Amino acid sequence: MAHREEFETTDVVICGCGPTGAMLSAYLGQMSIRNVVLEKHDEITTDPRGIALDEDGIRLLQGVGIYQSIYTEIGSCMGRFQFVGGTDSNLDKKPFAEINLEMTQGTGHVGFLCHKQPAMEKHLRIAMASSEFCELRSGCTIDYLSEDGDWTYCRYSDAQGSRKQVRSRFFIGADGKTGFTRKHYLESRGIKMEQAHRAFYDETWVALNWKISLPNEKTHPDFPLWSLGYTPEQVYDLFFPVSFRFLCNPTRPAVCGRFGLPSDRLWRFEFVVLKDEDGEEMAQPEMIKKVVFPYITHPGTRYGLKQDITYPEDCIKVLRSRPFRFAARSCNRWSHGRVVLCGDAAHVFPPFGGQGIASGFRDAISLAWRLALLCRPQPFGPSYHDKVLSAWYLERKQQLERSLSTTIQNGQFVTESNPIKIFLRDWYFFLIRLIPWLCRSQFDGRNEMVQYKYSAGMPFIPEYSGGLCLPQVYCKAVDRPAGDVLFTDDVIFGPHKKGLFQLLVYLKSLSELTQAREEISDIEDISKGELHLEEVTFIVEDMQCNPSEAAGQDLSSVFRLANGEEFSNSPLCHRRPKALRYDPYYLGNELRGSRFVIARPDRFTFAACDNKEDLKSAALGVVAYLQGGDIRYY
């Protein structure tokens, strides 16, 4: 081994440039933290693996500056989740339950995006490349990792076969459930995957991706629907309907639906491998025909014809057909010294909730700002590192448990085989449809914002409503009435801002601005530069406010709420559903009267309070935490 002074030096090394590693790198770049990403593959895989991303995931893509590409290149709104019962292979059967994912959520986004993972990874890498602090090295294979009290030391072979060495303050394993970091380094140090939820789940499924082309009268003159006047697009819609379906077949549960852009014509079908079957065998073409093709075969009687009609097989290109073992597992610890796991390296999900990539994204942004803190010039001892990182994964495990509960509940709908439970389930959903307000609460698809439960070392003040995921709404600049509609995240956490934490002031009317500025000026000295008062964002609830109400004041950081119609008519709504049932007052309602909010970069509140004395106390807590002290002392 070479002398350690011969190692190249950087702040963070990230092993793996999948979605989690790329997201982490991009956010570290925003925070001016130098990072090197080592990826074993030369190019982005063309295999569309994950296809679903929830509202948090969309929000975090927005946060790295690629929102404009989401609906033009990456994917489209998933529309609806339909739960379909019975054993018949009928994609047009009326569902017993349906969740509308087009509703605007507490993040300002729709419930789910059905995406092309390769396109998403491409744009994440573009975000990385836009920062001078991020460097991606492809075709690299790691064969050595060690650490001491100050550094981690990594040795790898690059794409040309040359041996390279790099040391970093932290080494992040974002290399998946079978990657180098956990399997070859951390498992021998006591870190291992364990069951992550009280409801055990461990099954093999086959995941199938098809790219569909359109038949027409020239290529398929004998296809019987032409004589009935159907067009190629109509035929495609008949056999591959829009909504995403959970096929609750007690004999063989399955999930299917379109993904990517509508013009891509991509279709996913996943089905369970039964106990007496072999996963590799079930992924073969002859078994796919037995299991999947009945769903794209229609009885002729539906069209007044004698023969059954199957979508032309030569219009189907198989992009993947592979078995996967799905489980709900999480590591007992996610860090050891200066080596940290995130994404699939730290936890794995069953396929029913689209939470795999989204959870990795949440890991990435919540880890990024902590690494930015720990890479500061002032010396932090190992005990402080351990406190920060252990609080990080304890927070994340709370949200992981919530996501797993939803995922497993969806899985129970899909895989239930007990006839009595199926009967009760179907009658339950039939009855609640008769009660409009209950039906809306069950099926509008909207989620409550996450609220962390405090435990020692977590970076928020529970007495001041800390630990709440900060809602995102729409806004407009007060001094530019004809200006664009904006996301509140983009004005609160803009990439030009230097403060690690940001101060948001929520006002009922513009007339409160002068007093609010006087009150926050009192914390300038005690914040010791940790809160940049020149970066404070003011949000005014009154959508009819007039700039003349604050004549003579600087309004460049003052924004008023925007309504759903304004958003729906703005470029931000291009190719996504309009702001259905959007509540512009959701942010204020969740803050419950708090005027001052100290927000962490991961979109969670450090503290929220309604008077300047509590704000001073919260500011002292910020200084204490960011400089290595105990928050709760204040």
XYZ file of C-alpha atoms in Angstrom:
634
model
C 0.000 0.000 0.000
C 1.317 3.461 -0.884
C 2.026 6.122 1.708
C -1.160 7.889 2.625
C 0.230 11.271 1.622
C 0.237 9.960 -1.974
C -3.547 9.748 -2.025
C -5.608 12.241 -3.992
C -7.775 14.210 -1.529
C -11.430 15.239 -1.705
C -14.252 15.855 0.753
C -16.554 12.953 -0.104
C -16.225 9.806 -2.211
C -19.507 8.274 -3.373
C -19.479 4.656 -4.503
C -22.192 4.260 -7.139
C -23.856 6.701 -9.541
C -27.345 5.280 -9.590
C -30.212 7.628 -8.711
C -29.227 7.921 -5.020
C -25.520 8.509 -5.614
C -26.181 11.036 -8.373
C -28.748 12.899 -6.251
C -26.331 13.035 -3.306
C -23.531 14.323 -5.519
C -25.749 17.033 -7.040
C -26.865 18.333 -3.641
C -23.300 18.246 -2.294
C -22.280 20.283 -5.332
C -24.925 22.888 -4.492
C -23.388 23.076 -1.012
C -19.847 23.527 -2.429
C -18.662 20.159 -1.112
C -16.133 18.511 -3.402
C -17.111 14.955 -4.241
C -15.865 12.186 -6.480
C -18.360 9.569 -7.667
C -16.913 6.164 -8.601
C -19.224 4.169 -10.852
C -18.378 0.657 -12.087
C -20.370 0.903 -15.338
C -19.120 2.892 -18.315
C -22.561 4.187 -19.293
C -26.019 4.630 -17.805
C -27.869 1.358 -18.043
C -30.622 1.339 -20.646
C -32.654 -1.072 -18.516
C -35.701 0.747 -17.052
C -35.677 -0.692 -13.531
C -37.607 1.560 -11.160
C -40.567 3.243 -12.859
C -42.464 5.039 -10.047
C -41.473 8.153 -8.135
C -43.628 9.779 -5.467
C -44.191 13.479 -4.781
C -41.115 13.780 -2.530
C -38.964 12.350 -5.289
C -40.383 14.820 -7.826
C -39.751 17.648 -5.359
C -36.123 16.604 -4.919
C -35.578 16.417 -8.683
C -36.918 19.967 -8.762
C -34.402 20.874 -6.069
C -31.402 19.988 -8.243
C -32.721 22.141 -11.079
C -34.165 19.635 -13.543
C -37.883 20.305 -13.153
C -38.239 21.476 -16.758
C -37.108 18.039 -17.969
C -39.439 15.987 -15.776
C -42.519 16.061 -18.001
C -40.720 16.583 -21.313
C -38.118 13.791 -21.123
C -38.375 11.781 -17.905
C -41.999 10.767 -17.375
C -45.624 11.670 -16.819
C -48.202 11.663 -14.039
C -49.213 8.131 -13.142
C -52.890 9.087 -13.208
C -54.664 6.589 -11.004
C -53.906 3.459 -9.035
C -56.668 0.943 -9.675
C -57.096 -2.149 -7.503
C -58.819 -4.858 -9.548
C -60.142 -8.084 -8.016
C -60.964 -11.512 -9.430
C -59.103 -14.237 -11.283
C -59.998 -13.225 -14.827
C -57.346 -11.625 -17.055
C -59.269 -8.441 -17.789
C -57.599 -5.024 -17.629
C -60.919 -3.257 -18.234
C -62.656 -4.677 -15.202
C -64.103 -2.101 -12.820
C -61.743 -1.656 -9.840
C -62.934 -2.185 -6.281
C -60.741 0.781 -5.216
C -59.114 3.644 -7.087
C -56.685 6.316 -5.912
C -56.411 9.555 -7.859
C -52.751 10.550 -8.166
C -53.411 13.652 -10.271
C -54.314 15.645 -7.159
C -51.820 18.288 -6.115
C -50.032 17.126 -2.972
C -48.481 18.997 -0.059
C -45.301 19.346 -2.090
C -47.040 21.168 -4.945
C -46.584 18.102 -7.147
C -48.784 15.240 -8.293
C -48.857 12.014 -6.299
C -46.703 9.844 -8.557
C -44.558 10.103 -11.656
C -44.154 7.088 -13.937
C -40.647 7.625 -15.281
C -37.879 6.217 -17.424
C -35.023 5.619 -15.017
C -32.283 5.996 -17.678
C -33.634 9.432 -18.644
C -33.850 10.462 -14.992
C -30.272 9.328 -14.345
C -29.088 11.237 -17.410
C -30.532 14.477 -16.105
C -29.184 13.878 -12.607
C -25.743 13.541 -14.148
C -26.303 16.759 -16.076
C -27.075 18.428 -12.733
C -23.841 17.007 -11.337
C -21.855 18.230 -14.327
C -23.188 21.761 -13.864
C -21.242 22.022 -10.584
C -17.488 22.454 -10.396
C -17.568 20.499 -7.129
C -18.820 17.186 -8.613
C -16.732 14.711 -10.573
C -18.014 11.443 -12.033
C -15.514 8.697 -12.856
C -17.091 5.820 -14.769
C -15.697 2.331 -15.338
C -14.123 2.215 -11.866
C -13.824 -0.857 -9.630
C -13.026 -0.468 -5.922
C -10.879 -3.143 -4.285
C -9.736 -1.521 -1.027
C -11.262 0.684 1.663
C -10.004 1.680 5.096
C -10.389 4.567 7.522
C -8.812 6.259 10.498
C -9.959 9.072 12.762
C -9.592 11.724 10.035
C -9.957 10.120 6.610
C -11.195 7.215 4.544
C -8.790 5.637 2.054
C -9.994 4.050 -1.164
C -8.132 2.226 -3.929
C -9.710 1.522 -7.300
C -8.993 0.645 -10.928
C -10.178 3.192 -13.475
C -11.627 2.586 -16.954
C -8.128 2.232 -18.436
C -7.069 -0.301 -15.801
C -4.800 2.119 -13.927
C -4.702 1.853 -10.129
C -5.762 5.049 -8.365
C -6.016 6.095 -4.727
C -8.206 8.723 -3.132
C -8.777 9.794 0.442
C -11.846 11.614 1.638
C -13.404 12.849 4.822
C -16.356 10.519 4.230
C -17.018 7.519 2.020
C -20.646 6.920 0.980
C -21.876 3.545 -0.203
C -24.685 4.156 -2.690
C -23.855 0.944 -4.526
C -26.975 -1.123 -3.928
C -27.859 -4.145 -1.870
C -25.019 -6.292 -3.244
C -22.426 -3.524 -3.586
C -18.857 -3.346 -2.332
C -19.394 -1.020 0.626
C -21.667 -3.165 2.745
C -20.817 -6.648 1.470
C -17.032 -6.272 1.521
C -16.416 -3.668 4.205
C -19.238 -3.045 6.664
C -20.698 -6.521 7.185
C -17.502 -7.657 8.892
C -17.931 -4.666 11.208
C -21.374 -5.714 12.389
C -23.636 -3.934 9.890
C -26.189 -6.233 8.293
C -29.595 -6.256 6.621
C -32.514 -7.107 8.919
C -36.276 -7.370 8.600
C -37.482 -3.781 8.481
C -41.155 -4.159 9.312
C -43.262 -6.258 11.647
C -45.194 -7.593 8.625
C -42.695 -9.953 7.024
C -42.511 -9.908 3.246
C -40.046 -11.824 1.074
C -41.158 -12.977 -2.380
C -39.822 -13.429 -5.896
C -41.504 -11.552 -8.739
C -40.784 -11.343 -12.446
C -40.431 -7.769 -13.756
C -41.216 -7.355 -17.434
C -40.765 -4.208 -19.539
C -42.173 -3.952 -23.041
C -41.786 -1.254 -25.678
C -44.936 -1.215 -27.793
C -45.178 -0.205 -31.438
C -48.417 0.436 -33.291
C -49.844 -1.983 -35.835
C -51.566 -0.544 -38.891
C -53.509 -1.737 -41.903
C -50.362 -2.066 -44.017
C -48.235 -3.976 -41.505
C -51.095 -6.098 -40.131
C -53.837 -6.202 -42.791
C -55.588 -9.164 -41.162
C -55.988 -7.545 -37.754
C -59.777 -7.652 -37.276
C -60.360 -4.271 -35.644
C -59.552 -2.235 -38.750
C -62.843 -3.296 -40.306
C -64.649 -1.872 -37.261
C -63.072 1.557 -37.751
C -60.462 1.483 -34.993
C -57.253 3.489 -35.478
C -53.796 2.249 -34.409
C -53.791 4.613 -31.392
C -57.231 3.403 -30.332
C -56.089 -0.213 -30.566
C -53.083 0.593 -28.362
C -55.321 2.287 -25.781
C -57.693 -0.688 -25.775
C -55.017 -3.247 -24.990
C -52.740 -1.072 -22.812
C -55.100 1.224 -20.846
C -53.827 4.328 -19.117
C -54.299 3.799 -15.375
C -51.815 1.741 -13.352
C -53.392 -1.495 -12.159
C -52.818 -3.635 -9.099
C -54.263 -6.990 -10.167
C -55.458 -8.549 -6.922
C -55.677 -12.023 -8.368
C -55.635 -14.546 -5.486
C -54.123 -17.139 -7.833
C -51.302 -14.966 -9.181
C -51.077 -11.324 -8.060
C -49.663 -8.862 -10.587
C -49.084 -5.152 -11.238
C -49.076 -3.447 -14.636
C -49.202 -0.079 -16.327
C -47.604 2.376 -18.700
C -44.509 4.325 -17.748
C -42.286 7.033 -19.202
C -43.664 9.584 -21.642
C -46.891 8.727 -23.477
C -44.952 8.791 -26.758
C -42.520 6.143 -25.450
C -45.242 3.471 -25.237
C -43.494 1.597 -22.442
C -45.376 -0.960 -20.369
C -44.448 -2.718 -17.122
C -45.926 -6.020 -15.967
C -44.831 -7.675 -12.707
C -46.184 -10.963 -11.395
C -45.464 -13.153 -8.405
C -43.535 -16.387 -8.759
C -45.419 -19.126 -6.912
C -43.720 -21.357 -4.353
C -43.362 -24.361 -6.655
C -41.999 -22.271 -9.569
C -38.528 -21.156 -10.595
C -38.049 -17.427 -11.163
C -35.631 -17.773 -14.073
C -37.947 -20.210 -15.828
C -40.981 -17.958 -15.301
C -39.128 -15.071 -16.962
C -38.692 -17.040 -20.201
C -40.792 -16.187 -23.307
C -42.936 -19.331 -23.229
C -44.004 -18.675 -19.631
C -44.585 -14.970 -20.328
C -47.050 -16.007 -23.029
C -48.933 -18.161 -20.528
C -49.039 -15.557 -17.745
C -49.104 -12.147 -19.475
C -50.609 -12.614 -22.929
C -54.088 -13.459 -21.572
C -54.209 -9.829 -20.314
C -53.642 -8.497 -23.836
C -56.120 -10.919 -25.413
C -59.729 -9.756 -25.749
C -62.749 -11.984 -26.308
C -64.167 -11.508 -29.785
C -67.655 -11.091 -28.336
C -66.543 -7.701 -26.994
C -66.446 -6.500 -30.630
C -69.151 -8.730 -32.079
C -66.559 -11.109 -33.525
C -66.215 -14.861 -33.229
C -62.466 -15.157 -32.654
C -60.443 -13.792 -29.710
C -58.077 -10.909 -30.502
C -54.496 -10.660 -29.207
C -52.303 -7.588 -29.614
C -49.767 -8.419 -32.368
C -46.743 -10.079 -30.802
C -44.349 -8.603 -33.352
C -45.328 -5.117 -32.099
C -43.903 -5.957 -28.667
C -40.192 -5.528 -27.928
C -39.009 -7.066 -24.655
C -36.679 -4.675 -22.823
C -36.400 -6.786 -19.693
C -37.772 -9.982 -18.244
C -36.043 -10.860 -15.006
C -36.870 -12.332 -11.618
C -36.239 -10.246 -8.520
C -36.375 -11.081 -4.859
C -38.448 -8.407 -3.139
C -38.196 -7.897 0.601
C -38.666 -5.277 3.302
C -35.231 -4.988 4.884
C -33.059 -2.321 6.464
C -29.566 -2.292 7.926
C -29.250 -2.250 11.717
C -26.926 0.755 11.362
C -26.255 2.920 8.346
C -22.805 4.199 9.260
C -19.542 3.086 10.793
C -17.005 5.796 11.538
C -16.653 7.772 8.315
C -18.275 5.166 6.051
C -22.015 5.620 5.398
C -24.691 3.650 3.526
C -27.678 5.147 1.717
C -30.317 4.083 -0.773
C -30.621 0.394 -1.621
C -27.338 -0.274 0.161
C -29.095 0.586 3.430
C -32.664 -0.619 2.799
C -34.780 -2.463 0.239
C -38.519 -2.290 -0.486
C -41.226 -4.552 -1.866
C -42.576 -3.397 -5.258
C -46.005 -2.134 -4.229
C -45.459 1.509 -3.327
C -42.882 2.998 -5.689
C -40.732 3.912 -2.689
C -37.313 2.493 -3.592
C -35.866 5.420 -5.546
C -37.821 8.043 -3.572
C -36.415 6.731 -0.281
C -32.914 6.867 -1.706
C -33.529 10.476 -2.722
C -34.684 11.307 0.815
C -31.545 9.674 2.172
C -29.434 11.734 -0.204
C -30.719 15.219 0.591
C -30.885 14.617 4.335
C -27.334 13.215 4.307
C -25.948 15.933 2.008
C -26.364 18.836 4.417
C -24.992 16.807 7.313
C -21.893 15.981 5.299
C -21.604 19.675 4.411
C -21.688 20.420 8.137
C -19.148 17.724 9.026
C -16.767 18.851 6.265
C -16.497 22.343 7.718
C -12.997 23.561 8.649
C -13.654 23.613 12.391
C -12.616 20.326 14.030
C -15.430 17.982 14.999
C -14.478 14.908 16.971
C -15.595 11.343 16.193
C -18.292 11.529 18.860
C -19.919 14.471 17.066
C -19.745 12.645 13.733
C -21.425 9.636 15.307
C -24.130 11.812 16.882
C -24.925 13.575 13.614
C -24.947 10.429 11.486
C -26.834 8.232 13.954
C -29.524 10.933 14.314
C -29.679 11.049 10.509
C -30.496 7.399 10.055
C -32.815 7.305 13.073
C -34.825 10.095 11.422
C -34.736 8.311 8.109
C -35.872 5.050 9.670
C -38.993 6.809 10.971
C -39.966 7.825 7.467
C -38.872 4.441 6.156
C -41.280 2.738 8.552
C -44.099 4.966 7.333
C -43.312 4.256 3.691
C -43.037 0.543 4.380
C -46.417 0.514 6.113
C -48.062 2.038 3.046
C -46.166 -0.269 0.720
C -47.074 -3.391 2.673
C -50.717 -2.310 2.922
C -50.776 -2.017 -0.869
C -49.136 -5.411 -1.060
C -51.796 -6.940 1.159
C -54.479 -5.681 -1.225
C -52.644 -7.217 -4.162
C -51.639 -10.564 -2.670
C -54.623 -11.401 -0.440
C -55.778 -14.973 -1.075
C -58.187 -15.586 1.828
C -61.730 -15.637 0.318
C -63.360 -14.278 3.480
C -60.942 -11.353 3.678
C -61.401 -10.659 -0.032
C -65.186 -10.622 0.429
C -64.945 -8.218 3.384
C -62.447 -6.002 1.541
C -64.634 -5.649 -1.525
C -67.749 -4.875 0.527
C -65.866 -2.322 2.628
C -64.823 -0.350 -0.460
C -68.284 -0.674 -1.975
C -69.882 0.810 1.129
C -67.528 3.760 1.547
C -68.294 4.805 -2.024
C -71.796 5.554 -0.752
C -70.403 8.203 1.654
C -68.910 11.048 -0.445
C -66.671 12.666 2.196
C -65.290 9.284 3.290
C -64.788 8.258 -0.323
C -62.762 11.427 -0.965
C -60.589 10.877 2.103
C -59.844 7.321 1.010
C -59.247 7.870 -2.677
C -57.959 11.376 -3.379
C -54.383 10.098 -3.007
C -53.105 12.966 -0.881
C -50.722 12.326 2.007
C -50.074 14.168 5.242
C -46.692 15.806 5.639
C -44.201 13.748 7.647
C -43.599 14.837 11.246
C -40.546 13.314 12.910
C -40.808 12.172 16.498
C -37.926 13.612 18.511
C -35.183 11.567 20.099
C -31.849 12.761 21.512
C -29.486 14.317 18.974
C -32.025 14.960 16.223
C -31.520 18.378 14.622
C -34.783 20.099 15.413
C -36.548 21.615 18.410
C -39.755 19.700 19.155
C -41.064 22.416 21.489
C -41.055 24.768 18.493
C -42.815 22.423 16.046
C -39.520 21.193 14.638
C -39.275 18.011 12.582
C -42.165 18.826 10.221
C -41.676 18.321 6.496
C -42.192 21.851 5.198
C -45.029 21.977 2.656
C -44.384 23.546 -0.718
C -46.902 25.836 -2.399
C -46.820 28.258 -5.333
C -45.922 31.943 -5.139
C -45.242 35.098 -7.119
C -42.837 37.975 -6.488
C -44.677 40.910 -4.916
C -42.613 43.472 -6.828
C -43.272 41.719 -10.165
C -47.064 41.273 -10.430
C -46.768 40.078 -14.033
C -43.879 37.741 -13.224
C -43.749 33.962 -13.302
C -45.336 31.594 -10.824
C -42.640 29.949 -8.700
C -42.273 27.016 -6.324
C -41.653 28.193 -2.760
C -38.677 25.807 -2.420
C -36.954 27.645 -5.247
C -37.167 30.983 -3.459
C -36.396 29.630 0.032
C -33.532 27.288 -0.911
C -32.245 28.897 -4.095
C -28.786 27.660 -5.189
C -27.350 31.159 -4.810
C -27.954 31.104 -1.060
C -25.012 30.431 1.246
C -26.631 29.643 4.590
C -26.938 25.978 5.489
C -30.276 26.686 7.206
C -32.752 29.261 5.901
C -35.145 31.615 7.669
C -38.692 31.877 6.308
C -41.110 34.532 7.565
C -44.794 33.847 6.911
C -46.982 36.965 6.967
C -50.743 37.315 6.795
C -50.475 40.632 4.986
C -47.817 42.893 3.521
C -48.491 45.476 6.237
C -46.687 43.160 8.706
C -43.394 43.338 6.783
C -41.831 46.306 8.623
C -42.405 44.835 12.077
C -41.195 41.403 10.966
C -37.931 42.861 9.698
C -37.409 44.658 12.995
C -38.001 41.447 14.940
C -35.577 39.310 12.945
C -32.874 42.001 13.145
C -32.560 41.134 16.847
C -31.066 37.721 16.012
C -28.287 39.011 13.763
C -25.653 39.076 16.514
C -26.634 35.857 18.261
C -26.831 33.808 15.055
C -23.032 34.158 14.581
C -23.343 33.994 10.817
C -25.245 30.686 10.816
C -28.447 32.414 9.713
C -27.852 34.844 6.848
C -30.411 37.597 7.366
C -29.835 38.956 3.872
C -31.189 35.603 2.609
C -34.481 35.656 4.551
C -37.561 34.820 2.484
C -40.918 36.454 3.192
C -44.144 34.736 2.105
C -47.327 36.829 2.241
C -50.621 34.950 2.533
C -52.740 37.762 1.069
C -52.879 37.033 -2.672
C -54.366 40.491 -3.339
C -51.570 42.412 -1.617
C -50.440 45.640 -3.265
C -46.740 46.638 -3.302
C -47.782 50.139 -2.263
C -48.571 48.734 1.194
C -44.801 48.498 1.743
C -43.734 51.604 -0.146
C -40.042 52.358 0.156
C -39.089 48.870 1.324
C -36.945 46.324 -0.498
C -39.382 43.732 -1.858
C -36.878 41.575 -3.746
C -37.242 38.697 -1.243
C -40.993 39.076 -0.681
C -43.454 36.730 -2.368
C -47.189 36.279 -2.133
C -49.108 33.005 -2.436
C -50.317 32.038 -5.896
C -53.592 30.254 -6.527
C -54.240 27.087 -8.475
C -55.468 28.869 -11.576
C -52.296 30.946 -11.768
C -50.180 27.802 -11.519
C -52.303 25.886 -14.029
C -51.834 28.701 -16.567
C -48.080 28.925 -15.975
C -45.177 27.151 -17.745
C -44.649 25.080 -14.564
C -47.850 23.200 -15.383
C -46.769 22.241 -18.909
C -47.520 18.539 -19.576
C -48.630 17.815 -16.017
C -52.194 17.848 -14.633
C -53.601 21.168 -13.540
C -53.469 22.035 -9.842
C -56.494 19.941 -8.879
C -57.806 20.620 -5.360
C -54.706 22.664 -4.595
C -54.843 24.562 -1.317
C -52.643 27.688 -1.376
C -53.050 28.041 2.392
C -51.687 24.576 3.122
C -48.289 25.929 4.164
C -49.783 28.385 6.636
C -52.218 25.807 8.008
C -49.420 23.321 8.649
C -47.358 25.996 10.389
C -50.341 26.585 12.733
C -49.800 30.270 13.277
C -46.004 30.193 13.366
C -44.549 33.301 11.825
C -40.868 32.407 11.811
C -39.541 29.149 10.386
C -35.953 27.963 10.418
C -35.784 25.404 7.617
C -33.193 22.703 7.043
C -31.952 22.004 3.485
C -33.839 18.678 3.425
C -37.130 20.634 3.608
C -37.773 19.875 7.274
C -38.261 22.515 9.949
C -35.596 23.022 12.575
C -38.004 25.256 14.489
C -41.202 27.230 13.888
C -42.375 29.936 16.305
C -44.583 33.022 16.452
C -42.652 35.610 18.472
C -39.182 37.096 18.513
C -38.205 35.701 21.922
C -38.795 32.138 20.758
C -37.016 32.990 17.515
C -33.967 34.074 19.520
C -34.034 30.807 21.423
C -34.336 28.844 18.175
C -31.456 30.810 16.651
C -29.297 29.898 19.637
C -30.260 26.283 19.040
C -29.109 26.561 15.415
C -25.749 27.958 16.492
C -25.362 25.286 19.160
C -26.078 22.433 16.773
C -24.051 23.685 13.817
C -21.080 24.426 16.061
C -21.127 21.109 17.899
C -23.246 21.855 20.974
C -26.473 20.568 22.490
C -29.652 22.034 21.004
C -31.898 21.207 23.906
C -29.787 23.281 26.314
C -31.434 26.307 24.748
